[in-house]
Short mmCIF file of C-alpha atoms in Angstrom, two decimals:
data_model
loop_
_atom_site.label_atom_id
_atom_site.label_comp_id
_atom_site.label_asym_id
_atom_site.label_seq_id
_atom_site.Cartn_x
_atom_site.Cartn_y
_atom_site.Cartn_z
CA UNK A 1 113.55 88.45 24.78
CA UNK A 2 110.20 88.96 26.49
CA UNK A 3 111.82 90.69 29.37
CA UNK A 4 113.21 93.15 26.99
CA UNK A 5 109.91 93.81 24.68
CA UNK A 6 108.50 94.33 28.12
CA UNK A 7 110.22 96.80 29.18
CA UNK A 8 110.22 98.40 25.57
CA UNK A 9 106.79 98.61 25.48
CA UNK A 10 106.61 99.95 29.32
CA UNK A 11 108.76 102.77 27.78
CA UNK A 12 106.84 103.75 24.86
CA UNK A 13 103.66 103.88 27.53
CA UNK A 14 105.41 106.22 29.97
CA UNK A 15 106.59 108.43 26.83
CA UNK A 16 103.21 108.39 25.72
CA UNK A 17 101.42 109.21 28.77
CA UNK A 18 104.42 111.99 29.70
CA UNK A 19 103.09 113.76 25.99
CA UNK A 20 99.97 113.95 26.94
CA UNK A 21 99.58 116.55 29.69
CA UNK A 22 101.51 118.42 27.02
CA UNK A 23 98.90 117.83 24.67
CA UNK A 24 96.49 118.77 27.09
CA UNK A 25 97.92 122.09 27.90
CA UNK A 26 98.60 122.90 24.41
CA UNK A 27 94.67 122.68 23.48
CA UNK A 28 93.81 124.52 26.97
CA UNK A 29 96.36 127.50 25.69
CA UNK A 30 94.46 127.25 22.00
CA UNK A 31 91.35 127.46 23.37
CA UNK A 32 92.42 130.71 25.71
CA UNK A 33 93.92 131.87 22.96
CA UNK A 34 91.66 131.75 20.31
CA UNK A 35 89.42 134.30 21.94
CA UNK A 36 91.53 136.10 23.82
CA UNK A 37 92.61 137.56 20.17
CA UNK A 38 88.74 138.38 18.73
CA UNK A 39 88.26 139.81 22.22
CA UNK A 40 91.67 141.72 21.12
CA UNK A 41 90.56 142.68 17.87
CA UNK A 42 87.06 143.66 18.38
CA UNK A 43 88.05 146.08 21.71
CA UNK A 44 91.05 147.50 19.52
CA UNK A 45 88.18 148.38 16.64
CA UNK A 46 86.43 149.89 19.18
CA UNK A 47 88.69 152.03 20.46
CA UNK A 48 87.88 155.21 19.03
CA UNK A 49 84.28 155.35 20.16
CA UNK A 50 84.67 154.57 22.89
CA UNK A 51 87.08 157.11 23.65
CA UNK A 52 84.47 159.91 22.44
CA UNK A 53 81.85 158.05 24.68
CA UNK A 54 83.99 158.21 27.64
CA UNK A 55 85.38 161.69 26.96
CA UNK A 56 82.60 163.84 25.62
CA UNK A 57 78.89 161.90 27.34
CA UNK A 58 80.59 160.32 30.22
CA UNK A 59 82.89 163.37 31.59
CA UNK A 60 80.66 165.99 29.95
CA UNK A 61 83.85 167.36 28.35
CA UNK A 62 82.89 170.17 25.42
CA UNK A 63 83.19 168.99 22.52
CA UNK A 64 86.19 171.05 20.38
CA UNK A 65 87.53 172.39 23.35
CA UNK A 66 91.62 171.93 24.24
CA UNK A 67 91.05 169.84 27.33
CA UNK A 68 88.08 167.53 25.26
CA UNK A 69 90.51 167.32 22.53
CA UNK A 70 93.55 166.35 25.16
CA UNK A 71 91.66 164.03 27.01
CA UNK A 72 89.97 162.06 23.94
CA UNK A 73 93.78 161.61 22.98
CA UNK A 74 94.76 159.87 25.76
CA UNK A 75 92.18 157.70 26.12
CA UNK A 76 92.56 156.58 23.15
CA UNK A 77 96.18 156.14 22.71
CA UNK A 78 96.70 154.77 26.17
CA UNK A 79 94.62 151.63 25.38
CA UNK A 80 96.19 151.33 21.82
CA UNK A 81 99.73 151.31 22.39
CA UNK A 82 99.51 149.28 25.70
CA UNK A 83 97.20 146.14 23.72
CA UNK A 84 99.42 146.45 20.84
CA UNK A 85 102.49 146.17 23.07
CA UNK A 86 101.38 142.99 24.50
CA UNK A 87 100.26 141.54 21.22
CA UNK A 88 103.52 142.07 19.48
CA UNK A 89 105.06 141.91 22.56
CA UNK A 90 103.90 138.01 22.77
CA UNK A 91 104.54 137.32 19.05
CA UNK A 92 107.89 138.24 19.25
CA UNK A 93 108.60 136.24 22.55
CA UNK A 94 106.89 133.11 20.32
CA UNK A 95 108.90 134.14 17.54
CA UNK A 96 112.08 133.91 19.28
CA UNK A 97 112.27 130.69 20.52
CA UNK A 98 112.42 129.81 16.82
CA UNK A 99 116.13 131.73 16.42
CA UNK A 100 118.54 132.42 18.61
CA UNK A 101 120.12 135.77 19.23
CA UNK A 102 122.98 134.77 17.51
CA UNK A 103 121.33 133.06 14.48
CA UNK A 104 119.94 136.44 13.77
CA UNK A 105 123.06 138.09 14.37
CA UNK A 106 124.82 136.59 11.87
CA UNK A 107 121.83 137.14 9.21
CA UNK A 108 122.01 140.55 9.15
CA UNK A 109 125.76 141.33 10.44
CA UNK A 110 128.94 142.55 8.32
CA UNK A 111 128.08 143.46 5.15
CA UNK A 112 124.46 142.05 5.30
CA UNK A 113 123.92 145.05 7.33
CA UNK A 114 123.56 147.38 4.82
CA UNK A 115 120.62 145.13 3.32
CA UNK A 116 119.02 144.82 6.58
CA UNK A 117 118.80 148.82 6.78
CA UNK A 118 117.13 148.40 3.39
CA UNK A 119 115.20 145.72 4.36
CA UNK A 120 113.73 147.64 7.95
CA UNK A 121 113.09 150.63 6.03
CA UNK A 122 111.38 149.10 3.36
CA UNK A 123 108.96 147.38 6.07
CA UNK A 124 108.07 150.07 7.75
CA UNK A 125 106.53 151.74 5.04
CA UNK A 126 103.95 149.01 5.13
CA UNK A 127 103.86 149.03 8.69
CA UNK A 128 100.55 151.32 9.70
CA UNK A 129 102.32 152.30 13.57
CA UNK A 130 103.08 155.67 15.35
CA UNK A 131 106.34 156.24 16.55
CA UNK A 132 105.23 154.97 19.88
CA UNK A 133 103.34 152.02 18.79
CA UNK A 134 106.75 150.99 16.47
CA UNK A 135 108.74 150.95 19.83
CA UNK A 136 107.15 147.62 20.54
CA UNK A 137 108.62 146.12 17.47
CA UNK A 138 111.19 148.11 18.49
CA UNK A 139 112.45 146.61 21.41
CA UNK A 140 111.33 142.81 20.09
CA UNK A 141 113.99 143.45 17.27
CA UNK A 142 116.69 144.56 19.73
CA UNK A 143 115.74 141.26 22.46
CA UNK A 144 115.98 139.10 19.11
CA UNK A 145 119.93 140.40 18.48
CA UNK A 146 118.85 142.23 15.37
CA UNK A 147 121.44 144.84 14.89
CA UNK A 148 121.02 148.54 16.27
CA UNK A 149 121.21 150.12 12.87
CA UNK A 150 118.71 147.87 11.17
CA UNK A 151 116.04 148.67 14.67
CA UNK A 152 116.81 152.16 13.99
CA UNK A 153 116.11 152.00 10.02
CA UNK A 154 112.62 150.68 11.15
CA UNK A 155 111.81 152.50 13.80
CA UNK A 156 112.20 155.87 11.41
CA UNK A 157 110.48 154.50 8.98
CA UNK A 158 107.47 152.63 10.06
CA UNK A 159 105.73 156.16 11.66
CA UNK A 160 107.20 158.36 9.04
CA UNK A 161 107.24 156.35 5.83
CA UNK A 162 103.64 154.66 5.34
CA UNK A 163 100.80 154.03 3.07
CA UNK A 164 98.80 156.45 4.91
CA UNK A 165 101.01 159.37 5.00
CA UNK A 166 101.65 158.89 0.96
CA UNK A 167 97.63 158.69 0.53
CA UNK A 168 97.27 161.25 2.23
CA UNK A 169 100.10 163.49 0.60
CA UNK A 170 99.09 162.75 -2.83
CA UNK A 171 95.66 163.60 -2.40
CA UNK A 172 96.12 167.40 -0.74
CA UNK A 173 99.27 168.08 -2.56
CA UNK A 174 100.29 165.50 -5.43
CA UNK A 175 102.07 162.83 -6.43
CA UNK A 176 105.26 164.14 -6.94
CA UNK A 177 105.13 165.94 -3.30
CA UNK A 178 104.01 162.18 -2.27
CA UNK A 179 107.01 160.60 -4.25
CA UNK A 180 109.37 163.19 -2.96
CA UNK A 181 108.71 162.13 0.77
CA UNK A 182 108.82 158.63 0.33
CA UNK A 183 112.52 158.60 -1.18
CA UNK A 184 113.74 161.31 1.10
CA UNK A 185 111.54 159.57 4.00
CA UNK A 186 113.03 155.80 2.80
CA UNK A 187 116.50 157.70 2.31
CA UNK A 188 116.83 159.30 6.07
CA UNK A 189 115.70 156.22 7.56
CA UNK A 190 118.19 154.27 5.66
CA UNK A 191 121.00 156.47 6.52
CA UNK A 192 120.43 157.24 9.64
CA UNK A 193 120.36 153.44 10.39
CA UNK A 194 123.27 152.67 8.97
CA UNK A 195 125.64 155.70 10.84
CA UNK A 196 123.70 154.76 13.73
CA UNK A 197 124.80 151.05 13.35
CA UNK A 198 128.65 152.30 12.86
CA UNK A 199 129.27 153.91 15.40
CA UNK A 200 128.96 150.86 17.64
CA UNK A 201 126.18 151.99 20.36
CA UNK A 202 125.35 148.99 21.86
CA UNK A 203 126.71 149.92 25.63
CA UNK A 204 124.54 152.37 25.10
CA UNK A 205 121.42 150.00 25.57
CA UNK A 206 119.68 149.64 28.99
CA UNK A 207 121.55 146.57 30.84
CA UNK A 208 118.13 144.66 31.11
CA UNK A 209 117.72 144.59 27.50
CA UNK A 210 121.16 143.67 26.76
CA UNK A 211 120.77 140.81 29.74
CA UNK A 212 118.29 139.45 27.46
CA UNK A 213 119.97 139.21 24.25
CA UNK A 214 122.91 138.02 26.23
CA UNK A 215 122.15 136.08 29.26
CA UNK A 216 122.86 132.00 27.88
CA UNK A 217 119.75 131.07 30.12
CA UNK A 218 117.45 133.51 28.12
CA UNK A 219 118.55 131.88 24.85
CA UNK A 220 115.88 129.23 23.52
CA UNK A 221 116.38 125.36 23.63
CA UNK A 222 116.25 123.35 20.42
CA UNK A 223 113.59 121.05 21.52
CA UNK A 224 110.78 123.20 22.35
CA UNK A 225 107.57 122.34 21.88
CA UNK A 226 104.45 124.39 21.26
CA UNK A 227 103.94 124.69 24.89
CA UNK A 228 107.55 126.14 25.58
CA UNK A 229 106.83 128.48 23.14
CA UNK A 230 103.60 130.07 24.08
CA UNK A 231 104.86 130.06 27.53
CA UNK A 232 108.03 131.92 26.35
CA UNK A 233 105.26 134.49 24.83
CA UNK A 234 103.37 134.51 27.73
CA UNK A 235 107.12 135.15 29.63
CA UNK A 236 108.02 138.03 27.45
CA UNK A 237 104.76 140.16 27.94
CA UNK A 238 105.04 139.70 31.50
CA UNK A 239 109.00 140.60 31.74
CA UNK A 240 109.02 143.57 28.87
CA UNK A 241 105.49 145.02 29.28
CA UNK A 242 105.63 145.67 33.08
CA UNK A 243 108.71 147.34 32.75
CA UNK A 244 107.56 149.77 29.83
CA UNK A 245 104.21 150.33 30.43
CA UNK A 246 105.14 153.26 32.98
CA UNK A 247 107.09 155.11 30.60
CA UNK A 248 104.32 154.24 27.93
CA UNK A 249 101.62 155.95 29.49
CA UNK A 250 103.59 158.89 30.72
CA UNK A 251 104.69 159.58 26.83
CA UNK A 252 101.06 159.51 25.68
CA UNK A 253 99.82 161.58 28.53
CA UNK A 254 102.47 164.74 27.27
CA UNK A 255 101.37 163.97 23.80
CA UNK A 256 98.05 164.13 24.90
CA UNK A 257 98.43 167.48 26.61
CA UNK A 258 100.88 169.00 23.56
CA UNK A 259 97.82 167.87 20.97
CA UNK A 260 95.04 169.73 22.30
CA UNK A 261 97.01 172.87 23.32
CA UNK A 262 99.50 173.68 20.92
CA UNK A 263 97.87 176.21 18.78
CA UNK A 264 98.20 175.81 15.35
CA UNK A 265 98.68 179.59 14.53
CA UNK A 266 102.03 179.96 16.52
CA UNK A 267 103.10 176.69 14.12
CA UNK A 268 102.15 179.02 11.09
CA UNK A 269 104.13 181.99 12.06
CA UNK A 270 107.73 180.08 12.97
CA UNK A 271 107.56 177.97 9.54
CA UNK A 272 106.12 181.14 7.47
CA UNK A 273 108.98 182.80 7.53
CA UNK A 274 111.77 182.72 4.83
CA UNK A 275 114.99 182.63 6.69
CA UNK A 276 118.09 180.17 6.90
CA UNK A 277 116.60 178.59 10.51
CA UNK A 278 113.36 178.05 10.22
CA UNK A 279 113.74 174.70 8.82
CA UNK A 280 115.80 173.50 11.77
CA UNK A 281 113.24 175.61 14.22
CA UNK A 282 110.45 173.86 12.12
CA UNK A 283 112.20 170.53 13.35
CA UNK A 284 112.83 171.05 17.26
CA UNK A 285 109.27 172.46 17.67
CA UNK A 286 108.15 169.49 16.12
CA UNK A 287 109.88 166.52 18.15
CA UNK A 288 107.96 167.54 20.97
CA UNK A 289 105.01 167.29 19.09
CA UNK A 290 102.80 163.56 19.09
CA UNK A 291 100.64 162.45 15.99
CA UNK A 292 100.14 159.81 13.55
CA UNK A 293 100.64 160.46 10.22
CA UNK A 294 97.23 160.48 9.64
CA UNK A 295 96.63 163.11 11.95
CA UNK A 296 99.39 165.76 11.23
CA UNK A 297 98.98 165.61 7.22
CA UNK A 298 95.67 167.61 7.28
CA UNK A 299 97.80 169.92 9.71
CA UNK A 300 100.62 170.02 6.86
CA UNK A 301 97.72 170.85 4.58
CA UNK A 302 96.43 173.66 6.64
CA UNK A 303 99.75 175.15 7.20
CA UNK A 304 101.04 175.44 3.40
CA UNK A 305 97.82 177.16 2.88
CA UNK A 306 98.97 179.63 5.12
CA UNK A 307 101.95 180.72 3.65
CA UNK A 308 104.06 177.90 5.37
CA UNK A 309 107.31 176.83 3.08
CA UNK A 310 106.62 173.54 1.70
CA UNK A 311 110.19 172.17 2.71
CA UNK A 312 109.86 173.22 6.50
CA UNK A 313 106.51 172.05 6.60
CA UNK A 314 107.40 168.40 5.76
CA UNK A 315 110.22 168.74 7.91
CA UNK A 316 108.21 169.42 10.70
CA UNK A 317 105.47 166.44 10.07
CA UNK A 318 108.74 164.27 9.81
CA UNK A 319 109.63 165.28 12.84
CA UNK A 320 106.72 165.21 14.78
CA UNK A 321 105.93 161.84 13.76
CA UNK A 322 109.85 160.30 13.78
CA UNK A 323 111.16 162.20 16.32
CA UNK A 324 108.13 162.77 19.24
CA UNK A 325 109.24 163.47 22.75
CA UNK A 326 106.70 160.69 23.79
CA UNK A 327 108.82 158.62 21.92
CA UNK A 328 111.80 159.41 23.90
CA UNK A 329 110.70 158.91 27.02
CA UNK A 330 109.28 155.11 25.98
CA UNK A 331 112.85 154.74 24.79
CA UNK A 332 114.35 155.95 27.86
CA UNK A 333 113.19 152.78 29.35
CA UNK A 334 115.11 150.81 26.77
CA UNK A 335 117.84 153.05 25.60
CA UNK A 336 120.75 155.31 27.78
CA UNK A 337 120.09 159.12 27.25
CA UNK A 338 123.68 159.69 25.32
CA UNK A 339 122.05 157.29 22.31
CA UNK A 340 118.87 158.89 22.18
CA UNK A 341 120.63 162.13 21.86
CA UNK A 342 122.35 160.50 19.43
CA UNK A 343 120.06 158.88 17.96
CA UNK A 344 117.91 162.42 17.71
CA UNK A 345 120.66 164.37 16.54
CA UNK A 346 121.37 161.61 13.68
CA UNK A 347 117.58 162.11 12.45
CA UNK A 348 117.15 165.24 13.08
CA UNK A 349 120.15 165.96 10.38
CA UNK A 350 118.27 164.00 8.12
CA UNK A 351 115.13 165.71 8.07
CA UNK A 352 116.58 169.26 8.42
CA UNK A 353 118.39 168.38 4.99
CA UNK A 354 114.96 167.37 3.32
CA UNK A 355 113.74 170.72 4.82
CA UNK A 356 116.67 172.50 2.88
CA UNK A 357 115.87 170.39 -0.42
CA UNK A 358 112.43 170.76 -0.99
CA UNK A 359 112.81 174.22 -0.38
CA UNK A 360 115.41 174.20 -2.88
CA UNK A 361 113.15 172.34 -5.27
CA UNK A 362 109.57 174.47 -4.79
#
């Protein structure tokens, strides 16, 4: 028997002392870790001054003019999107190793589905992103198998539905207005979801993405350990980040340029008048548009006091910040142009027929 309890006990050593470089690298991660996210957080609260700094005392830009106001822009939202992209970028790669394409598949499938658009929408509205800071999210939900129709539900919602945009809308124009937009808001990104998710899309998706919902190899163990897992974050900023980031800062650069030059006076005059098409003019001037919702309420504001109808101006803020070219281009890096047409068109139907209500209603 000694022989044996030997040889037992040589085993539990050699287990023991295989653990603990694991150990080991699992505290060096923590400890990178650790700061590495108050380094995140207090660079990402500093942000916006620093942008001014950079734009306005640094290049000697004029303050108020349409290049200052271009160039603040971008170096603001370059930064922001790009650090939030990696964050969530590397939460979701953490997060997946957890469950399996296929796990989540079968959560939200069949007739689940319709709860999941519920679900998306419904988190979005407490989700304070832009359109192009949800495609992040965005493209973790469609690596994780979630499916297309429930991605779509939430990326409508999260930039058009929010806490700030209600805020916001109830304090310039009521809460009914407020209330009004968050149904029809929660509505259109439910909807649109759920066609979306019918009509079966999914060849539609950029083969890289669908190599990674796919591919057996990419598909998580069951005996990870922490380590695995951080490395499979560390593994998914590397792999999805450098092959968005391109199309990232290209989309915020024609946002940048369409913010500070688009004069607000020509907006006035195309959603001023009473006729049949301006709400769906009111719409495709808007999706080239870029802005939080934050930043286009105050625009809504200054518009109805112009003599703007109230129906086309909301259509227009949904459509600006649901349906922003910027946003299409990031996509283009994860989605085939027919379903972003698609995907546009389905929207874009949505938010013309809140246009047509609310002028119905006021």
């Amino acid at each position: 028997m000694e022989p044996l309890e030997k040889k037992t006990c040589c085993a539990t050593e050699a287990v023991a002392e295989g653990s603990r470089p694991r150990d080991g690298k699992l505290a060096r991660y923590l400890l990178l870790l650790a700061p590495a996210l108050v380094i995140w957080w207090v660079a990402y609260g500093m942000l916006p001054g620093f942008s001014r700094l950079l734009t306005y005392d640094v290049l000697g830009i004029a303050q108020g003019s349409h290049l200052g106001d271009s160039v603040e822009f971008l170096l603001y939202d370059t930064p922001k999107v790009l650090m939030l992209l990696t964050l969530v970028v590397f939460g979701v790669g953490v997060i997946r190793t957890f469950f399996t394409p296929e796990r989540t598949r079968r959560i939200l499938a069949g007739k689940r589905e319709s709860a999941g658009n519920v679900m998306a929408a419904l988190l979005g509205i407490v989700t304070p992103f832009c359109s192009c800071s949800a495609v992040p999210l965005f493209i973790g939900f469609v690596t994780a198998g979630v499916p297309m129709g429930v991605t779509f539900s939430f990326l409508i919602s999260a930039p058009m539905v929010n806490e700030i945009a209600l805020v916001l809308l109830y304090g310039l124009l009521g809460w009914k207005v407020a209330a009004l937009y968050l149904g029809t808001g929660l509505a259109v990104a439910m909807v649109a979801g759920w066609v979306l998710g019918k009509l079966n899309l999914e060849p539609y998706i950029e083969d890289w993405v669908m190599k990674i919902r796919t591919d057996p190899s990419a598909l998580p163990p069951d005996n990870q350990t922490w380590v695995d897992r951080i490395e499979a974050g560390f593994h998914a900023v590397k792999d999805i980040v450098g092959k968005v980031w391109l199309y990232v800062v290209i989309g915020i650069a024609v946002g940048a340029g369409i913010h500070g030059y688009v004069p607000e006076g020509f907006m006035a005059s195309i959603m001023g008048k009473d006729a049949w098409w301006s709400v769906p003019a009111a719409v495709l001037v808007g999706i080239p548009m870029y802005s939080n919702a934050a930043g286009i309420v105050p625009v809504v504001e200054a518009l109805l006091g112009k003599g703007a109808a109230l129906g086309t101006v909301l259509a227009f803020m949904m459509a600006v910040i649901a349906l922003s070219l910027p946003e299409m281009i990031i996509l283009r890096k994860v989605l085939k142009p027919r379903l972003i047409m698609v995907f546009a068109g389905v929207v874009g139907l949505g938010i013309a027929f809140v246009g047509y209500l609310f002028n119905y209603l006021y």
